[in-house]
Amino acid sequence: MAIQNKDLPRFSIVAEKPYVKRILIAAAAAWLLTAAALAWSLYRLTDSNAFKLESQLSDSRARERQAVSDLDALKQELANTKRAEFISRSANNQIQTALAEKDEQIAGLKADLDFYERLVGSSGRRHGLIVHDAAFAPASDGAWRYTVTLTQNINRGGTTTGQMRFDVEGVSAGKLRTVRWNELLQDPGAPGQKFAFRYFQQLEGAVMLPAGFSPQRVRVALKGPFGGIEKSFSWEPPAPAMAGSNDIQTKE
């Protein structure tokens, strides 16, 4: 039986393989070269991407500045357009108002011309003294301005004279009421308004209506050498004033 000596050193005999070392060195070198190539490629790629990103960022900023400039220009153009539209609309409204006023003036002048033609024209129908119209308009002091038009074309060679007064009929506190001439003038002894004309005359003045009184009709009364005349009118807004003076004298 063999006896093993524990005190003797243990040795392992390995055969030397020099090509293995060379292979390891070559592999390490190849790995280093590959890593370097990868690192260089990654650096080039990163640098290229960074350049592209910077270029794209610069282009984006330029496009942004251009867009902001275009937006400002569009805003200014829109503001100019709105202002021009406002001015055009205002001018158009002014023109329309002026045209409406001119149309109203022309209509009034035509009505006046027809009135004069019927009154003094050779083809006009002859009539004696009449109350042609009675119109009222509110005044700033709470009074009512009145215009009563008298006409006649029979007595062409003389002057028609007399006095005019009127009463106002309406409703007060739910009841019918007539406000007399003296009460309208707030003068118990007020005389009638005098008139004297050849063809026509417009009598004007102011009266006060009682508080809470709603006018509905006006009854105009004329008195003079010709006798007495009465005529009633609905209470309406004033008609356009006739052109010319209150009493026109035409030559025969």
mmCIF file of C-alpha atoms in Angstrom:
data_model
loop_
_atom_site.group_PDB
_atom_site.id
_atom_site.type_symbol
_atom_site.label_atom_id
_atom_site.label_comp_id
_atom_site.label_asym_id
_atom_site.label_seq_id
_atom_site.Cartn_x
_atom_site.Cartn_y
_atom_site.Cartn_z
ATOM 1 C CA MET A 1 0.000 0.000 0.000
ATOM 2 C CA ALA A 2 1.470 3.295 -1.114
ATOM 3 C CA ILE A 3 2.081 5.956 1.507
ATOM 4 C CA GLN A 4 1.513 9.629 0.523
ATOM 5 C CA ASN A 5 3.891 12.122 1.998
ATOM 6 C CA LYS A 6 1.949 15.232 3.029
ATOM 7 C CA ASP A 7 5.064 17.316 3.515
ATOM 8 C CA LEU A 8 6.118 17.176 -0.118
ATOM 9 C CA PRO A 9 5.090 20.273 -2.319
ATOM 10 C CA ARG A 10 2.440 19.767 -4.891
ATOM 11 C CA PHE A 11 3.311 20.647 -8.475
ATOM 12 C CA SER A 12 1.221 20.784 -11.627
ATOM 13 C CA ILE A 13 2.917 20.418 -14.916
ATOM 14 C CA VAL A 14 1.219 22.415 -17.679
ATOM 15 C CA ALA A 15 2.335 22.375 -21.214
ATOM 16 C CA GLU A 16 3.267 25.852 -22.556
ATOM 17 C CA LYS A 17 0.950 27.229 -25.344
ATOM 18 C CA PRO A 18 2.378 30.521 -26.715
ATOM 19 C CA TYR A 19 -0.261 30.944 -29.455
ATOM 20 C CA VAL A 20 -3.019 31.306 -26.824
ATOM 21 C CA LYS A 21 -1.377 34.465 -25.467
ATOM 22 C CA ARG A 22 -1.068 35.897 -28.937
ATOM 23 C CA ILE A 23 -4.709 35.152 -29.578
ATOM 24 C CA LEU A 24 -5.719 36.911 -26.349
ATOM 25 C CA ILE A 25 -3.610 39.951 -27.200
ATOM 26 C CA ALA A 26 -5.064 40.076 -30.702
ATOM 27 C CA ALA A 27 -8.596 39.737 -29.332
ATOM 28 C CA ALA A 28 -7.978 42.518 -26.825
ATOM 29 C CA ALA A 29 -6.544 44.735 -29.542
ATOM 30 C CA ALA A 30 -9.481 43.983 -31.802
ATOM 31 C CA TRP A 31 -11.886 44.761 -28.977
ATOM 32 C CA LEU A 32 -10.107 48.058 -28.284
ATOM 33 C CA LEU A 33 -10.161 48.974 -31.956
ATOM 34 C CA THR A 34 -13.839 48.094 -32.203
ATOM 35 C CA ALA A 35 -14.656 50.127 -29.106
ATOM 36 C CA ALA A 36 -12.683 53.053 -30.447
ATOM 37 C CA ALA A 37 -14.438 52.786 -33.804
ATOM 38 C CA LEU A 38 -17.817 52.628 -32.091
ATOM 39 C CA ALA A 39 -16.904 55.578 -29.869
ATOM 40 C CA TRP A 40 -15.742 57.587 -32.890
ATOM 41 C CA SER A 41 -18.875 56.687 -34.850
ATOM 42 C CA LEU A 42 -21.047 57.596 -31.893
ATOM 43 C CA TYR A 43 -19.200 60.906 -31.502
ATOM 44 C CA ARG A 44 -19.547 61.682 -35.214
ATOM 45 C CA LEU A 45 -23.203 60.715 -35.131
ATOM 46 C CA THR A 46 -23.829 62.772 -32.006
ATOM 47 C CA ASP A 47 -21.956 65.734 -33.423
ATOM 48 C CA SER A 48 -23.858 65.477 -36.742
ATOM 49 C CA ASN A 49 -27.208 65.218 -34.974
ATOM 50 C CA ALA A 50 -26.331 68.170 -32.768
ATOM 51 C CA PHE A 51 -25.432 70.231 -35.835
ATOM 52 C CA LYS A 52 -28.647 69.218 -37.519
ATOM 53 C CA LEU A 53 -30.621 70.058 -34.398
ATOM 54 C CA GLU A 54 -28.953 73.445 -34.120
ATOM 55 C CA SER A 55 -29.653 74.093 -37.793
ATOM 56 C CA GLN A 56 -33.281 73.033 -37.394
ATOM 57 C CA LEU A 57 -33.585 75.153 -34.247
ATOM 58 C CA SER A 58 -32.189 78.157 -36.079
ATOM 59 C CA ASP A 59 -34.595 77.578 -38.983
ATOM 60 C CA SER A 60 -37.484 77.191 -36.549
ATOM 61 C CA ARG A 61 -36.571 80.435 -34.822
ATOM 62 C CA ALA A 62 -36.349 82.221 -38.169
ATOM 63 C CA ARG A 63 -39.738 80.823 -39.212
ATOM 64 C CA GLU A 64 -41.158 81.859 -35.834
ATOM 65 C CA ARG A 65 -39.875 85.410 -36.267
ATOM 66 C CA GLN A 66 -41.326 85.497 -39.783
ATOM 67 C CA ALA A 67 -44.660 84.120 -38.524
ATOM 68 C CA VAL A 68 -44.778 86.740 -35.761
ATOM 69 C CA SER A 69 -43.976 89.460 -38.295
ATOM 70 C CA ASP A 70 -46.668 88.143 -40.661
ATOM 71 C CA LEU A 71 -49.142 87.945 -37.766
ATOM 72 C CA ASP A 72 -48.414 91.536 -36.760
ATOM 73 C CA ALA A 73 -48.843 92.631 -40.364
ATOM 74 C CA LEU A 74 -52.149 90.756 -40.617
ATOM 75 C CA LYS A 75 -53.350 92.285 -37.340
ATOM 76 C CA GLN A 76 -52.476 95.771 -38.595
ATOM 77 C CA GLU A 77 -54.164 95.060 -41.921
ATOM 78 C CA LEU A 78 -57.254 93.787 -40.099
ATOM 79 C CA ALA A 79 -57.301 96.898 -37.900
ATOM 80 C CA ASN A 80 -56.939 99.120 -40.975
ATOM 81 C CA THR A 81 -59.720 97.208 -42.718
ATOM 82 C CA LYS A 82 -62.025 97.499 -39.712
ATOM 83 C CA ARG A 83 -61.305 101.222 -39.425
ATOM 84 C CA ALA A 84 -61.846 101.722 -43.147
ATOM 85 C CA GLU A 85 -65.095 99.750 -42.902
ATOM 86 C CA PHE A 86 -66.191 101.830 -39.915
ATOM 87 C CA ILE A 87 -65.377 105.059 -41.736
ATOM 88 C CA SER A 88 -67.128 103.812 -44.861
ATOM 89 C CA ARG A 89 -70.174 102.717 -42.871
ATOM 90 C CA SER A 90 -70.277 106.037 -41.001
ATOM 91 C CA ALA A 91 -69.942 107.961 -44.245
ATOM 92 C CA ASN A 92 -72.649 105.820 -45.829
ATOM 93 C CA ASN A 93 -74.951 106.424 -42.869
ATOM 94 C CA GLN A 94 -74.306 110.150 -43.090
ATOM 95 C CA ILE A 95 -75.025 110.092 -46.813
ATOM 96 C CA GLN A 96 -78.211 108.100 -46.266
ATOM 97 C CA THR A 97 -79.299 110.549 -43.565
ATOM 98 C CA ALA A 98 -78.503 113.510 -45.799
ATOM 99 C CA LEU A 99 -80.402 111.912 -48.692
ATOM 100 C CA ALA A 100 -83.394 111.226 -46.449
ATOM 101 C CA GLU A 101 -83.329 114.843 -45.257
ATOM 102 C CA LYS A 102 -83.069 116.098 -48.832
ATOM 103 C CA ASP A 103 -85.941 113.821 -49.893
ATOM 104 C CA GLU A 104 -88.003 115.172 -47.003
ATOM 105 C CA GLN A 105 -87.131 118.745 -47.976
ATOM 106 C CA ILE A 106 -88.010 118.080 -51.613
ATOM 107 C CA ALA A 107 -91.300 116.486 -50.594
ATOM 108 C CA GLY A 108 -92.040 119.496 -48.376
ATOM 109 C CA LEU A 109 -91.158 121.922 -51.169
ATOM 110 C CA LYS A 110 -93.385 120.018 -53.602
ATOM 111 C CA ALA A 111 -96.213 120.112 -51.081
ATOM 112 C CA ASP A 112 -95.643 123.837 -50.590
ATOM 113 C CA LEU A 113 -95.598 124.390 -54.353
ATOM 114 C CA ASP A 114 -98.843 122.479 -54.776
ATOM 115 C CA PHE A 115 -100.293 124.486 -51.906
ATOM 116 C CA TYR A 116 -99.315 127.800 -53.518
ATOM 117 C CA GLU A 117 -100.533 126.684 -56.945
ATOM 118 C CA ARG A 118 -103.924 125.751 -55.572
ATOM 119 C CA LEU A 119 -104.080 128.970 -53.564
ATOM 120 C CA VAL A 120 -102.946 131.644 -56.025
ATOM 121 C CA GLY A 121 -102.750 129.870 -59.386
ATOM 122 C CA SER A 122 -105.167 130.673 -62.155
ATOM 123 C CA SER A 123 -106.363 127.059 -62.215
ATOM 124 C CA GLY A 124 -106.816 126.798 -58.454
ATOM 125 C CA ARG A 125 -110.264 126.263 -57.007
ATOM 126 C CA ARG A 126 -111.717 129.387 -55.405
ATOM 127 C CA HIS A 127 -112.616 129.197 -51.742
ATOM 128 C CA GLY A 128 -113.260 131.555 -48.899
ATOM 129 C CA LEU A 129 -111.555 131.749 -45.541
ATOM 130 C CA ILE A 130 -110.722 128.291 -44.131
ATOM 131 C CA VAL A 131 -108.479 126.768 -41.495
ATOM 132 C CA HIS A 132 -106.057 124.780 -43.603
ATOM 133 C CA ASP A 133 -104.095 123.078 -40.816
ATOM 134 C CA ALA A 134 -103.364 123.063 -37.075
ATOM 135 C CA ALA A 135 -100.147 121.470 -35.817
ATOM 136 C CA PHE A 136 -98.555 121.231 -32.368
ATOM 137 C CA ALA A 137 -95.027 120.439 -31.163
ATOM 138 C CA PRO A 138 -93.675 120.151 -27.592
ATOM 139 C CA ALA A 139 -91.384 122.935 -26.384
ATOM 140 C CA SER A 140 -88.480 122.649 -23.960
ATOM 141 C CA ASP A 141 -90.318 124.484 -21.156
ATOM 142 C CA GLY A 142 -93.227 122.031 -21.108
ATOM 143 C CA ALA A 143 -95.407 124.221 -23.319
ATOM 144 C CA TRP A 144 -96.765 123.314 -26.754
ATOM 145 C CA ARG A 145 -95.911 125.385 -29.808
ATOM 146 C CA TYR A 146 -98.789 125.658 -32.265
ATOM 147 C CA THR A 147 -99.035 126.639 -35.928
ATOM 148 C CA VAL A 148 -102.490 127.353 -37.377
ATOM 149 C CA THR A 149 -102.622 127.994 -41.144
ATOM 150 C CA LEU A 150 -105.420 130.118 -42.607
ATOM 151 C CA THR A 151 -106.073 130.474 -46.334
ATOM 152 C CA GLN A 152 -108.468 132.155 -48.791
ATOM 153 C CA ASN A 153 -108.263 133.028 -52.498
ATOM 154 C CA ILE A 154 -111.599 134.668 -53.270
ATOM 155 C CA ASN A 155 -110.962 138.150 -51.941
ATOM 156 C CA ARG A 156 -107.786 138.768 -53.915
ATOM 157 C CA GLY A 157 -108.080 142.519 -53.851
ATOM 158 C CA GLY A 158 -108.449 142.933 -50.100
ATOM 159 C CA THR A 159 -107.186 141.790 -46.726
ATOM 160 C CA THR A 160 -108.998 139.238 -44.607
ATOM 161 C CA THR A 161 -108.945 140.112 -40.908
ATOM 162 C CA GLY A 162 -110.310 138.647 -37.690
ATOM 163 C CA GLN A 163 -109.391 136.709 -34.566
ATOM 164 C CA MET A 164 -108.496 133.066 -34.018
ATOM 165 C CA ARG A 165 -108.802 130.957 -30.909
ATOM 166 C CA PHE A 166 -108.984 127.217 -30.317
ATOM 167 C CA ASP A 167 -110.027 124.722 -27.652
ATOM 168 C CA VAL A 168 -108.411 121.328 -27.009
ATOM 169 C CA GLU A 169 -110.568 118.278 -26.361
ATOM 170 C CA GLY A 170 -109.177 115.222 -24.580
ATOM 171 C CA VAL A 171 -109.266 112.990 -21.530
ATOM 172 C CA SER A 172 -108.323 113.809 -17.936
ATOM 173 C CA ALA A 173 -108.656 111.348 -15.004
ATOM 174 C CA GLY A 174 -110.655 109.011 -17.235
ATOM 175 C CA LYS A 175 -113.210 111.665 -18.207
ATOM 176 C CA LEU A 176 -113.748 113.764 -21.309
ATOM 177 C CA ARG A 177 -112.643 117.354 -20.885
ATOM 178 C CA THR A 178 -112.372 120.482 -23.016
ATOM 179 C CA VAL A 179 -109.605 122.974 -22.220
ATOM 180 C CA ARG A 180 -110.624 126.442 -23.355
ATOM 181 C CA TRP A 181 -108.472 129.083 -25.030
ATOM 182 C CA ASN A 182 -108.213 131.224 -21.875
ATOM 183 C CA GLU A 183 -107.091 128.232 -19.808
ATOM 184 C CA LEU A 184 -104.572 127.215 -22.450
ATOM 185 C CA LEU A 185 -103.023 130.690 -22.274
ATOM 186 C CA GLN A 186 -103.415 130.792 -18.460
ATOM 187 C CA ASP A 187 -105.110 134.172 -18.826
ATOM 188 C CA PRO A 188 -108.855 134.490 -18.018
ATOM 189 C CA GLY A 189 -109.217 137.618 -20.180
ATOM 190 C CA ALA A 190 -107.019 136.495 -23.100
ATOM 191 C CA PRO A 191 -108.397 137.775 -26.448
ATOM 192 C CA GLY A 192 -108.249 135.786 -29.656
ATOM 193 C CA GLN A 193 -105.121 135.944 -31.795
ATOM 194 C CA LYS A 194 -105.483 138.526 -34.566
ATOM 195 C CA PHE A 195 -104.854 137.737 -38.212
ATOM 196 C CA ALA A 196 -104.689 139.848 -41.373
ATOM 197 C CA PHE A 197 -103.639 138.421 -44.722
ATOM 198 C CA ARG A 198 -104.349 138.396 -48.417
ATOM 199 C CA TYR A 199 -103.868 134.742 -49.393
ATOM 200 C CA PHE A 200 -102.643 132.801 -46.359
ATOM 201 C CA GLN A 201 -101.099 133.263 -42.926
ATOM 202 C CA GLN A 202 -99.591 131.004 -40.286
ATOM 203 C CA LEU A 203 -100.501 131.954 -36.730
ATOM 204 C CA GLU A 204 -97.977 130.776 -34.142
ATOM 205 C CA GLY A 205 -97.752 130.788 -30.362
ATOM 206 C CA ALA A 206 -97.487 128.602 -27.263
ATOM 207 C CA VAL A 207 -100.035 127.124 -24.843
ATOM 208 C CA MET A 208 -99.891 125.024 -21.689
ATOM 209 C CA LEU A 209 -101.880 121.826 -21.224
ATOM 210 C CA PRO A 210 -103.065 120.827 -17.742
ATOM 211 C CA ALA A 211 -101.125 118.092 -15.965
ATOM 212 C CA GLY A 212 -102.473 114.620 -16.690
ATOM 213 C CA PHE A 213 -104.457 115.822 -19.698
ATOM 214 C CA SER A 214 -104.292 113.741 -22.897
ATOM 215 C CA PRO A 215 -105.218 115.831 -25.971
ATOM 216 C CA GLN A 216 -107.174 114.207 -28.791
ATOM 217 C CA ARG A 217 -108.760 116.945 -30.920
ATOM 218 C CA VAL A 218 -108.395 120.679 -31.552
ATOM 219 C CA ARG A 219 -111.373 122.877 -32.440
ATOM 220 C CA VAL A 220 -110.312 126.117 -34.159
ATOM 221 C CA ALA A 221 -112.749 129.057 -34.300
ATOM 222 C CA LEU A 222 -112.408 132.175 -36.508
ATOM 223 C CA LYS A 223 -114.421 135.356 -36.057
ATOM 224 C CA GLY A 224 -114.475 138.554 -38.062
ATOM 225 C CA PRO A 225 -116.476 140.664 -40.550
ATOM 226 C CA PHE A 226 -117.122 137.470 -42.478
ATOM 227 C CA GLY A 227 -118.929 135.915 -39.493
ATOM 228 C CA GLY A 228 -117.790 132.776 -37.670
ATOM 229 C CA ILE A 229 -115.986 129.632 -38.884
ATOM 230 C CA GLU A 230 -115.044 126.473 -36.953
ATOM 231 C CA LYS A 231 -113.047 123.429 -37.910
ATOM 232 C CA SER A 232 -111.743 120.447 -35.891
ATOM 233 C CA PHE A 233 -108.462 118.576 -36.323
ATOM 234 C CA SER A 234 -106.946 115.483 -34.723
ATOM 235 C CA TRP A 235 -104.054 116.185 -32.356
ATOM 236 C CA GLU A 236 -101.073 115.130 -34.479
ATOM 237 C CA PRO A 237 -97.354 115.868 -34.753
ATOM 238 C CA PRO A 238 -96.542 119.095 -36.609
ATOM 239 C CA ALA A 239 -96.445 119.083 -40.389
ATOM 240 C CA PRO A 240 -93.270 120.354 -42.139
ATOM 241 C CA ALA A 241 -93.153 124.129 -42.080
ATOM 242 C CA MET A 242 -93.971 125.801 -45.379
ATOM 243 C CA ALA A 243 -91.270 127.764 -47.094
ATOM 244 C CA GLY A 244 -91.528 131.521 -47.328
ATOM 245 C CA SER A 245 -92.918 134.167 -45.033
ATOM 246 C CA ASN A 246 -96.115 134.003 -43.049
ATOM 247 C CA ASP A 247 -97.954 136.336 -45.418
ATOM 248 C CA ILE A 248 -97.002 136.396 -49.094
ATOM 249 C CA GLN A 249 -98.384 139.170 -51.265
ATOM 250 C CA THR A 250 -98.391 138.267 -54.950
ATOM 251 C CA LYS A 251 -98.846 140.661 -57.767
ATOM 252 C CA GLU A 252 -101.949 140.476 -59.922
#
